[in-house]
Coordinates of C-alpha atoms in Angstrom, one line a residue:
X347 CA -21.7 -94.7 -84.1
X348 CA -18.7 -92.8 -82.7
X349 CA -15.5 -93.8 -81.0
X350 CA -13.7 -91.7 -78.4
X351 CA -10.0 -90.8 -79.0
X352 CA -8.3 -89.3 -75.9
X353 CA -5.1 -87.2 -76.0
X354 CA -3.6 -85.9 -72.8
X355 CA -6.6 -87.4 -71.1
X356 CA -9.1 -85.0 -72.8
X357 CA -11.6 -85.6 -75.5
X358 CA -10.0 -84.1 -78.6
X359 CA -11.5 -85.9 -81.5
X360 CA -14.4 -88.3 -82.2
X361 CA -14.5 -90.6 -85.2
X362 CA -18.1 -91.0 -86.7
X363 CA -19.9 -92.6 -89.6
X364 CA -21.4 -89.7 -91.6
X365 CA -25.2 -89.5 -91.5
X366 CA -27.2 -90.1 -94.7
X367 CA -28.5 -87.0 -96.5
X368 CA -32.2 -86.5 -96.3
X369 CA -34.0 -85.9 -99.6
X370 CA -35.2 -82.5 -98.4
X371 CA -31.9 -81.3 -96.9
X372 CA -31.2 -77.7 -97.3
X373 CA -29.9 -74.6 -95.6
X374 CA -27.5 -73.8 -92.8
X375 CA -27.8 -74.8 -89.1
X376 CA -25.8 -73.5 -86.2
X377 CA -24.8 -75.8 -83.3
X378 CA -23.8 -74.2 -80.0
X379 CA -23.3 -75.2 -76.4
X380 CA -24.9 -72.6 -74.2
X381 CA -25.1 -71.7 -70.5
X382 CA -26.5 -68.5 -69.0
X383 CA -26.4 -66.3 -72.1
X384 CA -29.8 -64.5 -71.6
X385 CA -28.1 -61.1 -71.9
X386 CA -26.6 -61.8 -75.3
X387 CA -28.3 -64.6 -77.1
X388 CA -31.2 -62.6 -78.6
X389 CA -28.8 -60.4 -80.6
X390 CA -26.8 -63.4 -81.7
X391 CA -29.9 -65.3 -82.9
X392 CA -31.4 -62.3 -84.7
X393 CA -28.2 -61.5 -86.5
X394 CA -27.8 -65.1 -87.7
X395 CA -31.4 -65.3 -88.7
X396 CA -30.9 -62.2 -90.7
X397 CA -28.0 -63.7 -92.7
X398 CA -30.0 -66.8 -93.5
X399 CA -29.4 -69.4 -90.8
X400 CA -32.3 -71.9 -91.0
X401 CA -32.1 -73.6 -87.6
X402 CA -30.4 -73.4 -84.2
X403 CA -29.4 -76.6 -82.3
X404 CA -28.7 -75.5 -78.8
X405 CA -27.0 -77.8 -76.3
X406 CA -28.2 -76.3 -73.0
X407 CA -26.0 -76.7 -70.0
X408 CA -28.5 -76.0 -67.2
X409 CA -29.0 -72.2 -67.6
X410 CA -30.6 -70.4 -64.6
X411 CA -30.9 -66.9 -66.1
X412 CA -33.8 -67.3 -68.5
X413 CA -31.7 -68.2 -71.6
X414 CA -34.3 -70.7 -72.7
X415 CA -37.1 -68.2 -72.3
X416 CA -35.3 -65.8 -74.6
X417 CA -34.6 -68.5 -77.2
X418 CA -38.3 -69.6 -77.2
X419 CA -39.5 -66.0 -77.4
X420 CA -37.2 -65.2 -80.3
X421 CA -37.4 -68.3 -82.4
X422 CA -40.4 -70.3 -83.7
X423 CA -40.5 -74.0 -82.7
X424 CA -39.5 -75.2 -86.1
X425 CA -36.3 -73.0 -85.9
X426 CA -35.0 -74.3 -82.6
X427 CA -33.9 -77.6 -81.1
X428 CA -32.8 -77.6 -77.5
X429 CA -30.9 -80.6 -76.2
X430 CA -30.3 -80.8 -72.4
X431 CA -26.6 -81.1 -72.0
X432 CA -25.4 -81.2 -68.4
X433 CA -22.3 -83.1 -69.2
X434 CA -19.8 -83.7 -66.4
X435 CA -17.7 -86.8 -67.2
X436 CA -14.1 -87.3 -66.2
X437 CA -11.4 -89.4 -67.6
X438 CA -11.1 -92.3 -65.1
X439 CA -7.3 -92.3 -65.1
X440 CA -6.5 -88.6 -65.0
X441 CA -9.6 -87.2 -63.4
X442 CA -9.7 -84.5 -66.2
X443 CA -13.0 -83.3 -67.6
X444 CA -13.9 -84.6 -71.0
X445 CA -14.6 -81.9 -73.6
X446 CA -18.4 -81.8 -73.8
X447 CA -18.4 -79.6 -76.9
X448 CA -16.8 -82.3 -79.0
X449 CA -19.3 -84.8 -77.9
X450 CA -22.2 -82.4 -78.5
X451 CA -21.0 -81.6 -82.0
X452 CA -20.7 -85.3 -82.9
X453 CA -24.2 -85.9 -81.5
X454 CA -25.6 -83.0 -83.6
X455 CA -24.1 -84.2 -86.8
X456 CA -25.2 -87.8 -86.3
X457 CA -28.8 -86.9 -85.2
X458 CA -29.6 -83.8 -87.2
X459 CA -26.9 -83.4 -89.9
X460 CA -28.7 -85.1 -92.7
X461 CA -31.2 -82.2 -92.8
X462 CA -28.8 -79.5 -93.8
X463 CA -26.3 -78.5 -96.6
X464 CA -24.1 -76.9 -93.9
X465 CA -23.6 -76.9 -90.2
X466 CA -21.6 -74.2 -88.4
X467 CA -20.2 -74.8 -84.9
X468 CA -19.7 -71.6 -83.0
X469 CA -20.3 -70.0 -79.6
X470 CA -22.7 -67.2 -78.6
X471 CA -19.8 -64.7 -78.6
X472 CA -19.0 -65.6 -82.2
X473 CA -20.7 -64.1 -85.3
X474 CA -20.5 -65.2 -88.9
X475 CA -20.3 -62.1 -91.0
X476 CA -20.9 -62.3 -94.7
X477 CA -18.3 -60.1 -96.5
X478 CA -19.7 -60.8 -100.0
X479 CA -23.4 -61.2 -100.5
X480 CA -26.3 -60.6 -98.1
X481 CA -26.5 -64.2 -96.6
X482 CA -24.1 -66.8 -95.5
X483 CA -25.2 -69.1 -98.3
X484 CA -24.1 -66.4 -100.8
X485 CA -20.9 -65.8 -99.0
X486 CA -20.0 -69.5 -98.8
X487 CA -19.9 -69.7 -102.6
X488 CA -16.4 -68.4 -102.3
X489 CA -15.3 -71.7 -100.9
X490 CA -16.4 -73.5 -104.1
X491 CA -18.5 -76.1 -102.3
X492 CA -15.6 -77.6 -100.3
X493 CA -17.1 -79.7 -97.4
X494 CA -14.8 -78.4 -94.6
X495 CA -14.2 -74.7 -94.2
X496 CA -12.0 -73.2 -91.5
X497 CA -12.5 -69.6 -90.5
X498 CA -9.9 -67.9 -88.3
X499 CA -10.9 -66.1 -85.1
X500 CA -11.0 -62.3 -85.4
X501 CA -10.6 -61.6 -81.7
X502 CA -12.2 -58.5 -80.2
X503 CA -11.2 -57.1 -76.8
X504 CA -12.8 -54.7 -74.4
X505 CA -11.9 -51.7 -76.5
X506 CA -11.6 -49.5 -73.4
X507 CA -15.1 -50.2 -72.1
X508 CA -15.0 -50.4 -68.3
X509 CA -18.7 -51.3 -67.8
X510 CA -21.2 -52.8 -70.2
X511 CA -22.3 -50.3 -72.8
X512 CA -25.9 -50.0 -73.9
X513 CA -26.8 -51.7 -77.2
X514 CA -25.7 -54.7 -79.1
X515 CA -22.3 -56.3 -78.6
X516 CA -21.5 -56.4 -82.3
X517 CA -22.0 -52.7 -82.6
X518 CA -20.1 -51.6 -79.5
X519 CA -16.8 -53.4 -80.1
X520 CA -14.7 -52.4 -83.0
X521 CA -11.1 -53.1 -81.9
X522 CA -9.7 -56.5 -82.7
X523 CA -6.3 -58.3 -83.0
X524 CA -4.4 -56.9 -86.0
X525 CA -3.2 -60.2 -87.4
X526 CA -5.6 -63.1 -86.8
X527 CA -3.0 -65.6 -88.0
X528 CA -0.3 -64.5 -85.6
X529 CA 0.2 -67.5 -83.4
X530 CA -1.0 -67.2 -79.8
X531 CA -1.9 -70.1 -77.6
X532 CA -5.5 -69.0 -76.7
X533 CA -6.1 -66.1 -79.2
X534 CA -5.4 -67.9 -82.5
X535 CA -7.7 -70.6 -83.7
X536 CA -10.4 -71.6 -86.1
X537 CA -14.1 -72.5 -86.1
X538 CA -15.6 -74.6 -88.9
X539 CA -18.5 -74.8 -91.3
X540 CA -19.0 -78.3 -92.7
X541 CA -21.1 -80.4 -94.9
X542 CA -22.4 -82.8 -92.2
X543 CA -23.0 -85.8 -94.5
X544 CA -19.2 -85.8 -95.3
X545 CA -17.8 -85.6 -91.8
X546 CA -15.8 -88.6 -90.4
X547 CA -14.0 -87.0 -87.5
X548 CA -15.2 -84.2 -85.1
X549 CA -13.3 -81.7 -83.0
X550 CA -14.1 -78.3 -81.6
X551 CA -11.8 -76.5 -84.0
X552 CA -11.2 -79.0 -86.8
X553 CA -13.1 -81.7 -88.7
X554 CA -12.2 -84.4 -91.2
X555 CA -14.2 -85.6 -94.2
X556 CA -14.3 -88.9 -96.1
X557 CA -13.4 -87.4 -99.4
X558 CA -10.6 -85.1 -98.3
X559 CA -9.3 -86.4 -95.0
X560 CA -7.9 -83.5 -92.8
X561 CA -7.8 -81.1 -95.7
X562 CA -9.7 -77.9 -95.2
X563 CA -10.5 -74.7 -97.2
X564 CA -10.5 -71.1 -96.3
X565 CA -13.5 -68.9 -97.3
X566 CA -12.0 -68.2 -100.7
X567 CA -11.5 -71.9 -101.5
X568 CA -7.8 -72.3 -100.8
X569 CA -7.3 -75.9 -99.7
X570 CA -4.5 -77.1 -97.3
X571 CA -3.9 -79.8 -94.7
X572 CA -4.8 -79.1 -91.1
X573 CA -1.2 -78.4 -90.2
X574 CA -0.8 -75.8 -93.0
X575 CA -3.9 -73.8 -92.2
X576 CA -1.9 -71.8 -89.6
X577 CA 0.4 -70.4 -92.2
X578 CA -0.1 -66.7 -93.1
X579 CA -0.9 -67.5 -96.7
X580 CA -4.0 -69.4 -95.6
X581 CA -5.6 -66.3 -94.2
X582 CA -8.7 -64.9 -95.9
X583 CA -11.8 -63.0 -94.8
X584 CA -12.8 -62.0 -98.3
X585 CA -16.2 -63.8 -98.2
X586 CA -16.9 -64.7 -94.5
X587 CA -15.4 -63.3 -91.4
X588 CA -15.7 -64.9 -87.9
X589 CA -15.9 -62.2 -85.3
X590 CA -15.2 -63.5 -81.7
X591 CA -16.2 -60.9 -79.1
X592 CA -14.0 -62.5 -76.5
X593 CA -13.9 -59.9 -73.7
X594 CA -16.6 -57.4 -74.0
X595 CA -16.2 -54.8 -71.2
X596 CA -13.8 -55.2 -68.3
X597 CA -16.8 -55.7 -66.0
X598 CA -18.2 -58.5 -68.2
X599 CA -14.7 -60.0 -68.5
X600 CA -14.6 -60.4 -64.7
X601 CA -18.0 -62.0 -64.8
X602 CA -16.7 -64.4 -67.5
X603 CA -13.7 -65.4 -65.4
X604 CA -15.8 -65.8 -62.2
X605 CA -18.2 -68.0 -64.1
X606 CA -15.4 -70.3 -65.3
X607 CA -15.4 -72.7 -68.2
X608 CA -17.9 -75.6 -68.0
X609 CA -15.3 -78.3 -68.8
X610 CA -12.3 -77.1 -66.9
X611 CA -11.7 -78.3 -63.4
X612 CA -9.4 -75.5 -62.4
X613 CA -10.8 -72.0 -61.9
X614 CA -7.4 -70.5 -61.4
X615 CA -6.1 -72.0 -64.6
X616 CA -9.0 -70.5 -66.5
X617 CA -8.6 -67.0 -64.9
X618 CA -4.9 -67.0 -65.9
X619 CA -5.7 -68.1 -69.5
X620 CA -8.3 -65.3 -69.9
X621 CA -6.0 -62.7 -68.4
X622 CA -3.1 -63.6 -70.7
X623 CA -5.4 -63.7 -73.8
X624 CA -7.0 -60.3 -73.2
X625 CA -3.5 -58.8 -72.6
X626 CA -2.4 -60.1 -75.9
X627 CA -5.5 -58.9 -77.7
X628 CA -5.3 -55.4 -76.3
X629 CA -1.7 -54.9 -77.2
X630 CA -2.2 -55.8 -80.9
X631 CA -5.4 -54.0 -82.0
X632 CA -6.8 -52.4 -85.2
X633 CA -10.2 -50.9 -85.8
X634 CA -12.6 -53.1 -87.7
X635 CA -15.9 -51.5 -88.7
X636 CA -17.0 -54.2 -91.2
X637 CA -19.8 -55.5 -88.9
X638 CA -21.2 -52.1 -88.2
X639 CA -21.2 -51.3 -91.9
X640 CA -22.9 -54.6 -92.8
X641 CA -25.7 -54.1 -90.3
X642 CA -26.3 -50.5 -91.3
X643 CA -26.3 -51.3 -95.1
X644 CA -28.8 -54.2 -94.6
X645 CA -31.0 -52.7 -92.0
X646 CA -30.7 -55.6 -89.6
X647 CA -32.8 -55.4 -86.4
X648 CA -30.9 -56.9 -83.4
X649 CA -33.8 -56.5 -81.0
X650 CA -32.1 -54.0 -78.7

C-alpha cells in the first residue's frame, strides 16, 4: 500500500511498504516515464543493455510517434514491460497537477521491485555511465552495497549545435556544466539507484529505506543525510556518472519547450524554466569525453 503526502499541493513523496524479495531476484532494471521519444529511445535502450541492464519498465504516456514500435523492435518481450500511464490528476484544492513520475515509481517498486537487486529511475535523456568496470553492476560495487545511491546530474547543453546533428546523442554532445554540485534551481539535482526491497518512501529525486531512513550514498560509498548530499564533498563520479543530455541542439530545445512537461499546467512557466536552465548550463561548461571514450573502448553499438 502507499499513502500520498502533498507539499505545496504537489505529489512530492509516497510512503510504501517495501515489496518482498523474490527468490530468483537479480540484476538491474530501469524505470522510466516516456512520451514521444521515438527519435532517441533506441540509442538509450541499446546503451543501457550494453552496460548490463536486465529489464526496462516503461510507463507510457500515450505516445503518438511510434515510440512503442521502436521499443518492441529493439527489446525482446522478456526485457520490456510497458505500463499505460495517461495520468492527469489534479489536487482538488489547488488545481495543480499531481506528479505522475512519483506515483509511477512507487507503482514500479511495489509491483516489480521484488525481482531485482537494483532499480534505477531515470529519463530517456539520462545515461548511466560506468566509470570503473564494463557494466553497471561492476561500477556499483564502489557504493559498497548501500541500498540508496544518489547520482548528481552532469548537465549537457546544446554545445553550439543549431540543428540536430546526425548520429547518437551521447556521442554528439561533449560540453557539460563544470561543477555538478553548484546549486542551481533546475540544473542541480540527483537521480537514484535503489534496492527496491528496502524502499519505504519514494520521490523523483530521493528515496528512503527502512534500514537507513533518508541517508544516501554516493557512487563511492560516502553516506550522508538527504540535506547533506548537496555539499561539495559529497560529489563523486569515480564509479558511475549520470549524464543528462538536457538540451541537445537549439532546434530540439525549441521542440522540447513547445511540447511542454506532462505534469505542468503552465506552458509559459515551463518555457521560462527551460530557458533559464540552458542559459546557466552554457555559461558554465567544460568538455567531458568520458562517454565517447567508454563507447569506443567497449565497441558499443548504438544502432545509428
